[in-house]
Amino acid sequence: MAERKEVYLGYSTDKAITPFFQKFLEALESGKLMKSKCTKCGAEYLPPRQHCQKDMSDCDLIEFTEREAKLYSYVIVDFAPASLSSKQPYIVAIGEFPSGLRLTAHITNPMGPPTVGMPLKLAFENQDKMATYKWLV
Ligand SMILES: [Zn+2]
């Protein structure tokens, strides 16, 4: 029987698919989040994309340093897939940074029902070769 690993909106750091993704993972392991910026039109992506969605040009990885965001939207997951059933119900939230970039992650310490516009703080977690980011409220 194949070994089953829990996936928690994290990135497994022991398998990189491309050199671009490897750089993203190494940064994430050290508590840094990378965005990407198109070398042609300047469009920015978070999480990073290797190729621009608009013109398919290459993107550069750049450290993303914003940590404070506001809750843009969320869902409460009551019926989780098997790999996340121990965490249900859980909140998946989109936070919007002052720059306008948005990021999807779990809220891991809800103090009550989420409210659109409430402040979120980006945090990092790195356990058992699984690096991820999450929102704290
Ligand atoms: Zn572009």
mmCIF file with all atom_site columns, C-alpha atoms and ligand atoms in Angstrom:
data_model
loop_
_atom_site.group_PDB
_atom_site.id
_atom_site.type_symbol
_atom_site.label_atom_id
_atom_site.label_alt_id
_atom_site.label_comp_id
_atom_site.label_asym_id
_atom_site.label_entity_id
_atom_site.label_seq_id
_atom_site.pdbx_PDB_ins_code
_atom_site.Cartn_x
_atom_site.Cartn_y
_atom_site.Cartn_z
_atom_site.occupancy
_atom_site.B_iso_or_equiv
_atom_site.pdbx_formal_charge
_atom_site.auth_seq_id
_atom_site.auth_comp_id
_atom_site.auth_asym_id
_atom_site.auth_atom_id
_atom_site.pdbx_PDB_model_num
ATOM   1   C  CA . MET A 1 1   ? 0.000   0.000  0.000   1.00 0.00 ? 1   MET A CA 1
ATOM   2   C  CA . ALA A 1 2   ? 1.349   3.393  -0.960  1.00 0.00 ? 2   ALA A CA 1
ATOM   3   C  CA . GLU A 1 3   ? 2.404   5.713  1.805   1.00 0.00 ? 3   GLU A CA 1
ATOM   4   C  CA . ARG A 1 4   ? -0.175  8.393  2.372   1.00 0.00 ? 4   ARG A CA 1
ATOM   5   C  CA . LYS A 1 5   ? 0.960   11.915 3.164   1.00 0.00 ? 5   LYS A CA 1
ATOM   6   C  CA . GLU A 1 6   ? -1.247  14.609 4.561   1.00 0.00 ? 6   GLU A CA 1
ATOM   7   C  CA . VAL A 1 7   ? -1.493  17.676 2.417   1.00 0.00 ? 7   VAL A CA 1
ATOM   8   C  CA . TYR A 1 8   ? -2.167  20.865 4.321   1.00 0.00 ? 8   TYR A CA 1
ATOM   9   C  CA . LEU A 1 9   ? -2.081  23.543 1.639   1.00 0.00 ? 9   LEU A CA 1
ATOM   10  C  CA . GLY A 1 10  ? 1.662   23.064 1.937   1.00 0.00 ? 10  GLY A CA 1
ATOM   11  C  CA . TYR A 1 11  ? 4.490   22.470 -0.444  1.00 0.00 ? 11  TYR A CA 1
ATOM   12  C  CA . SER A 1 12  ? 6.529   19.315 -0.116  1.00 0.00 ? 12  SER A CA 1
ATOM   13  C  CA . THR A 1 13  ? 10.107  20.498 -0.041  1.00 0.00 ? 13  THR A CA 1
ATOM   14  C  CA . ASP A 1 14  ? 11.682  17.227 -1.132  1.00 0.00 ? 14  ASP A CA 1
ATOM   15  C  CA . LYS A 1 15  ? 10.454  17.285 -4.713  1.00 0.00 ? 15  LYS A CA 1
ATOM   16  C  CA . ALA A 1 16  ? 10.987  20.242 -6.945  1.00 0.00 ? 16  ALA A CA 1
ATOM   17  C  CA . ILE A 1 17  ? 9.350   20.145 -10.330 1.00 0.00 ? 17  ILE A CA 1
ATOM   18  C  CA . THR A 1 18  ? 11.375  22.904 -11.994 1.00 0.00 ? 18  THR A CA 1
ATOM   19  C  CA . PRO A 1 19  ? 14.378  25.065 -11.009 1.00 0.00 ? 19  PRO A CA 1
ATOM   20  C  CA . PHE A 1 20  ? 11.948  27.999 -10.744 1.00 0.00 ? 20  PHE A CA 1
ATOM   21  C  CA . PHE A 1 21  ? 9.763   26.072 -8.283  1.00 0.00 ? 21  PHE A CA 1
ATOM   22  C  CA . GLN A 1 22  ? 12.854  24.833 -6.428  1.00 0.00 ? 22  GLN A CA 1
ATOM   23  C  CA . LYS A 1 23  ? 13.881  28.457 -5.746  1.00 0.00 ? 23  LYS A CA 1
ATOM   24  C  CA . PHE A 1 24  ? 10.358  29.200 -4.503  1.00 0.00 ? 24  PHE A CA 1
ATOM   25  C  CA . LEU A 1 25  ? 10.506  26.177 -2.156  1.00 0.00 ? 25  LEU A CA 1
ATOM   26  C  CA . GLU A 1 26  ? 13.955  27.002 -0.792  1.00 0.00 ? 26  GLU A CA 1
ATOM   27  C  CA . ALA A 1 27  ? 12.811  30.535 -0.009  1.00 0.00 ? 27  ALA A CA 1
ATOM   28  C  CA . LEU A 1 28  ? 9.629   29.246 1.620   1.00 0.00 ? 28  LEU A CA 1
ATOM   29  C  CA . GLU A 1 29  ? 11.640  26.838 3.786   1.00 0.00 ? 29  GLU A CA 1
ATOM   30  C  CA . SER A 1 30  ? 13.576  29.804 5.122   1.00 0.00 ? 30  SER A CA 1
ATOM   31  C  CA . GLY A 1 31  ? 10.421  31.804 5.841   1.00 0.00 ? 31  GLY A CA 1
ATOM   32  C  CA . LYS A 1 32  ? 10.441  33.917 2.708   1.00 0.00 ? 32  LYS A CA 1
ATOM   33  C  CA . LEU A 1 33  ? 7.614   34.194 0.234   1.00 0.00 ? 33  LEU A CA 1
ATOM   34  C  CA . MET A 1 34  ? 8.432   34.898 -3.405  1.00 0.00 ? 34  MET A CA 1
ATOM   35  C  CA . LYS A 1 35  ? 6.257   36.634 -5.948  1.00 0.00 ? 35  LYS A CA 1
ATOM   36  C  CA . SER A 1 36  ? 7.017   36.757 -9.653  1.00 0.00 ? 36  SER A CA 1
ATOM   37  C  CA . LYS A 1 37  ? 7.146   39.664 -12.051 1.00 0.00 ? 37  LYS A CA 1
ATOM   38  C  CA . CYS A 1 38  ? 6.851   39.484 -15.814 1.00 0.00 ? 38  CYS A CA 1
ATOM   39  C  CA . THR A 1 39  ? 10.031  40.617 -17.556 1.00 0.00 ? 39  THR A CA 1
ATOM   40  C  CA . LYS A 1 40  ? 7.978   42.100 -20.407 1.00 0.00 ? 40  LYS A CA 1
ATOM   41  C  CA . CYS A 1 41  ? 4.807   43.715 -19.023 1.00 0.00 ? 41  CYS A CA 1
ATOM   42  C  CA . GLY A 1 42  ? 5.583   43.878 -15.291 1.00 0.00 ? 42  GLY A CA 1
ATOM   43  C  CA . ALA A 1 43  ? 2.517   41.901 -14.168 1.00 0.00 ? 43  ALA A CA 1
ATOM   44  C  CA . GLU A 1 44  ? 3.013   40.387 -10.702 1.00 0.00 ? 44  GLU A CA 1
ATOM   45  C  CA . TYR A 1 45  ? 1.865   36.992 -9.458  1.00 0.00 ? 45  TYR A CA 1
ATOM   46  C  CA . LEU A 1 46  ? 1.408   35.608 -5.975  1.00 0.00 ? 46  LEU A CA 1
ATOM   47  C  CA . PRO A 1 47  ? 2.033   32.716 -5.591  1.00 0.00 ? 47  PRO A CA 1
ATOM   48  C  CA . PRO A 1 48  ? 4.588   33.142 -8.357  1.00 0.00 ? 48  PRO A CA 1
ATOM   49  C  CA . ARG A 1 49  ? 4.084   31.956 -11.932 1.00 0.00 ? 49  ARG A CA 1
ATOM   50  C  CA . GLN A 1 50  ? 6.990   31.070 -14.153 1.00 0.00 ? 50  GLN A CA 1
ATOM   51  C  CA . HIS A 1 51  ? 5.293   32.488 -17.241 1.00 0.00 ? 51  HIS A CA 1
ATOM   52  C  CA . CYS A 1 52  ? 3.098   35.558 -17.518 1.00 0.00 ? 52  CYS A CA 1
ATOM   53  C  CA . GLN A 1 53  ? -0.595  34.802 -17.867 1.00 0.00 ? 53  GLN A CA 1
ATOM   54  C  CA . LYS A 1 54  ? -1.040  37.713 -20.289 1.00 0.00 ? 54  LYS A CA 1
ATOM   55  C  CA . ASP A 1 55  ? 1.879   37.354 -22.705 1.00 0.00 ? 55  ASP A CA 1
ATOM   56  C  CA . MET A 1 56  ? 3.609   34.060 -21.716 1.00 0.00 ? 56  MET A CA 1
ATOM   57  C  CA . SER A 1 57  ? 6.942   35.861 -21.135 1.00 0.00 ? 57  SER A CA 1
ATOM   58  C  CA . ASP A 1 58  ? 9.321   34.622 -18.434 1.00 0.00 ? 58  ASP A CA 1
ATOM   59  C  CA . CYS A 1 59  ? 8.851   35.947 -14.935 1.00 0.00 ? 59  CYS A CA 1
ATOM   60  C  CA . ASP A 1 60  ? 11.533  36.736 -12.358 1.00 0.00 ? 60  ASP A CA 1
ATOM   61  C  CA . LEU A 1 61  ? 11.234  35.626 -8.738  1.00 0.00 ? 61  LEU A CA 1
ATOM   62  C  CA . ILE A 1 62  ? 11.288  38.518 -6.281  1.00 0.00 ? 62  ILE A CA 1
ATOM   63  C  CA . GLU A 1 63  ? 10.956  38.373 -2.510  1.00 0.00 ? 63  GLU A CA 1
ATOM   64  C  CA . PHE A 1 64  ? 7.519   39.423 -1.326  1.00 0.00 ? 64  PHE A CA 1
ATOM   65  C  CA . THR A 1 65  ? 7.836   41.309 1.936   1.00 0.00 ? 65  THR A CA 1
ATOM   66  C  CA . GLU A 1 66  ? 4.284   42.410 2.784   1.00 0.00 ? 66  GLU A CA 1
ATOM   67  C  CA . ARG A 1 67  ? 2.876   40.612 5.830   1.00 0.00 ? 67  ARG A CA 1
ATOM   68  C  CA . GLU A 1 68  ? -0.295  42.523 6.712   1.00 0.00 ? 68  GLU A CA 1
ATOM   69  C  CA . ALA A 1 69  ? -3.417  41.961 4.642   1.00 0.00 ? 69  ALA A CA 1
ATOM   70  C  CA . LYS A 1 70  ? -7.165  42.364 4.855   1.00 0.00 ? 70  LYS A CA 1
ATOM   71  C  CA . LEU A 1 71  ? -9.656  39.560 4.478   1.00 0.00 ? 71  LEU A CA 1
ATOM   72  C  CA . TYR A 1 72  ? -10.995 39.802 0.936   1.00 0.00 ? 72  TYR A CA 1
ATOM   73  C  CA . SER A 1 73  ? -13.103 36.641 0.898   1.00 0.00 ? 73  SER A CA 1
ATOM   74  C  CA . TYR A 1 74  ? -13.343 33.269 2.619   1.00 0.00 ? 74  TYR A CA 1
ATOM   75  C  CA . VAL A 1 75  ? -15.058 29.895 2.710   1.00 0.00 ? 75  VAL A CA 1
ATOM   76  C  CA . ILE A 1 76  ? -15.654 27.655 5.685   1.00 0.00 ? 76  ILE A CA 1
ATOM   77  C  CA . VAL A 1 77  ? -15.060 24.049 4.666   1.00 0.00 ? 77  VAL A CA 1
ATOM   78  C  CA . ASP A 1 78  ? -17.413 21.734 6.564   1.00 0.00 ? 78  ASP A CA 1
ATOM   79  C  CA . PHE A 1 79  ? -16.935 18.677 4.364   1.00 0.00 ? 79  PHE A CA 1
ATOM   80  C  CA . ALA A 1 80  ? -13.223 18.253 3.787   1.00 0.00 ? 80  ALA A CA 1
ATOM   81  C  CA . PRO A 1 81  ? -11.377 15.727 1.658   1.00 0.00 ? 81  PRO A CA 1
ATOM   82  C  CA . ALA A 1 82  ? -10.047 12.740 3.633   1.00 0.00 ? 82  ALA A CA 1
ATOM   83  C  CA . SER A 1 83  ? -6.561  14.241 3.916   1.00 0.00 ? 83  SER A CA 1
ATOM   84  C  CA . LEU A 1 84  ? -7.965  17.302 5.723   1.00 0.00 ? 84  LEU A CA 1
ATOM   85  C  CA . SER A 1 85  ? -10.863 15.727 7.614   1.00 0.00 ? 85  SER A CA 1
ATOM   86  C  CA . SER A 1 86  ? -9.072  16.045 10.970  1.00 0.00 ? 86  SER A CA 1
ATOM   87  C  CA . LYS A 1 87  ? -9.014  19.831 10.483  1.00 0.00 ? 87  LYS A CA 1
ATOM   88  C  CA . GLN A 1 88  ? -12.654 20.385 9.530   1.00 0.00 ? 88  GLN A CA 1
ATOM   89  C  CA . PRO A 1 89  ? -14.320 22.724 9.751   1.00 0.00 ? 89  PRO A CA 1
ATOM   90  C  CA . TYR A 1 90  ? -11.582 25.012 8.542   1.00 0.00 ? 90  TYR A CA 1
ATOM   91  C  CA . ILE A 1 91  ? -11.373 28.411 6.901   1.00 0.00 ? 91  ILE A CA 1
ATOM   92  C  CA . VAL A 1 92  ? -9.737  29.074 3.560   1.00 0.00 ? 92  VAL A CA 1
ATOM   93  C  CA . ALA A 1 93  ? -9.244  32.794 3.134   1.00 0.00 ? 93  ALA A CA 1
ATOM   94  C  CA . ILE A 1 94  ? -8.122  35.185 0.430   1.00 0.00 ? 94  ILE A CA 1
ATOM   95  C  CA . GLY A 1 95  ? -6.162  38.083 1.875   1.00 0.00 ? 95  GLY A CA 1
ATOM   96  C  CA . GLU A 1 96  ? -5.494  41.261 -0.049  1.00 0.00 ? 96  GLU A CA 1
ATOM   97  C  CA . PHE A 1 97  ? -2.225  43.089 0.586   1.00 0.00 ? 97  PHE A CA 1
ATOM   98  C  CA . PRO A 1 98  ? -1.869  46.881 0.302   1.00 0.00 ? 98  PRO A CA 1
ATOM   99  C  CA . SER A 1 99  ? -0.142  46.333 -3.084  1.00 0.00 ? 99  SER A CA 1
ATOM   100 C  CA . GLY A 1 100 ? -3.337  44.695 -4.346  1.00 0.00 ? 100 GLY A CA 1
ATOM   101 C  CA . LEU A 1 101 ? -1.823  41.210 -4.607  1.00 0.00 ? 101 LEU A CA 1
ATOM   102 C  CA . ARG A 1 102 ? -3.985  38.495 -3.102  1.00 0.00 ? 102 ARG A CA 1
ATOM   103 C  CA . LEU A 1 103 ? -3.055  35.194 -1.509  1.00 0.00 ? 103 LEU A CA 1
ATOM   104 C  CA . THR A 1 104 ? -5.121  32.158 -0.518  1.00 0.00 ? 104 THR A CA 1
ATOM   105 C  CA . ALA A 1 105 ? -4.261  30.311 2.707   1.00 0.00 ? 105 ALA A CA 1
ATOM   106 C  CA . HIS A 1 106 ? -5.867  28.778 5.769   1.00 0.00 ? 106 HIS A CA 1
ATOM   107 C  CA . ILE A 1 107 ? -6.779  30.862 8.790   1.00 0.00 ? 107 ILE A CA 1
ATOM   108 C  CA . THR A 1 108 ? -5.327  28.621 11.471  1.00 0.00 ? 108 THR A CA 1
ATOM   109 C  CA . ASN A 1 109 ? -6.313  30.460 14.646  1.00 0.00 ? 109 ASN A CA 1
ATOM   110 C  CA . PRO A 1 110 ? -9.875  31.753 14.188  1.00 0.00 ? 110 PRO A CA 1
ATOM   111 C  CA . MET A 1 111 ? -11.153 33.685 17.191  1.00 0.00 ? 111 MET A CA 1
ATOM   112 C  CA . GLY A 1 112 ? -14.694 33.754 15.844  1.00 0.00 ? 112 GLY A CA 1
ATOM   113 C  CA . PRO A 1 113 ? -16.525 34.089 12.548  1.00 0.00 ? 113 PRO A CA 1
ATOM   114 C  CA . PRO A 1 114 ? -14.387 35.855 9.929   1.00 0.00 ? 114 PRO A CA 1
ATOM   115 C  CA . THR A 1 115 ? -15.415 39.315 8.723   1.00 0.00 ? 115 THR A CA 1
ATOM   116 C  CA . VAL A 1 116 ? -14.534 40.693 5.309   1.00 0.00 ? 116 VAL A CA 1
ATOM   117 C  CA . GLY A 1 117 ? -12.034 43.500 5.808   1.00 0.00 ? 117 GLY A CA 1
ATOM   118 C  CA . MET A 1 118 ? -10.620 42.160 9.058   1.00 0.00 ? 118 MET A CA 1
ATOM   119 C  CA . PRO A 1 119 ? -6.808  42.278 9.403   1.00 0.00 ? 119 PRO A CA 1
ATOM   120 C  CA . LEU A 1 120 ? -4.782  39.161 8.619   1.00 0.00 ? 120 LEU A CA 1
ATOM   121 C  CA . LYS A 1 121 ? -1.122  38.500 9.262   1.00 0.00 ? 121 LYS A CA 1
ATOM   122 C  CA . LEU A 1 122 ? 0.930   36.181 7.087   1.00 0.00 ? 122 LEU A CA 1
ATOM   123 C  CA . ALA A 1 123 ? 2.929   33.518 8.937   1.00 0.00 ? 123 ALA A CA 1
ATOM   124 C  CA . PHE A 1 124 ? 5.085   30.571 7.899   1.00 0.00 ? 124 PHE A CA 1
ATOM   125 C  CA . GLU A 1 125 ? 5.287   26.968 8.990   1.00 0.00 ? 125 GLU A CA 1
ATOM   126 C  CA . ASN A 1 126 ? 7.937   24.391 8.151   1.00 0.00 ? 126 ASN A CA 1
ATOM   127 C  CA . GLN A 1 127 ? 7.489   20.859 9.487   1.00 0.00 ? 127 GLN A CA 1
ATOM   128 C  CA . ASP A 1 128 ? 8.502   17.440 8.198   1.00 0.00 ? 128 ASP A CA 1
ATOM   129 C  CA . LYS A 1 129 ? 9.694   18.685 4.812   1.00 0.00 ? 129 LYS A CA 1
ATOM   130 C  CA . MET A 1 130 ? 6.414   20.523 4.330   1.00 0.00 ? 130 MET A CA 1
ATOM   131 C  CA . ALA A 1 131 ? 6.635   24.282 4.088   1.00 0.00 ? 131 ALA A CA 1
ATOM   132 C  CA . THR A 1 132 ? 3.593   26.482 3.972   1.00 0.00 ? 132 THR A CA 1
ATOM   133 C  CA . TYR A 1 133 ? 2.166   29.888 4.759   1.00 0.00 ? 133 TYR A CA 1
ATOM   134 C  CA . LYS A 1 134 ? -0.975  30.662 6.676   1.00 0.00 ? 134 LYS A CA 1
ATOM   135 C  CA . TRP A 1 135 ? -3.045  33.524 7.980   1.00 0.00 ? 135 TRP A CA 1
ATOM   136 C  CA . LEU A 1 136 ? -3.187  34.498 11.622  1.00 0.00 ? 136 LEU A CA 1
ATOM   137 C  CA . VAL A 1 137 ? -5.965  36.716 12.950  1.00 0.00 ? 137 VAL A CA 1
HETATM 138 ZN ZN . ZN  B 2 .   ? 3.621   39.839 -19.054 1.00 0.00 ? 1   ZN  B ZN 1
#
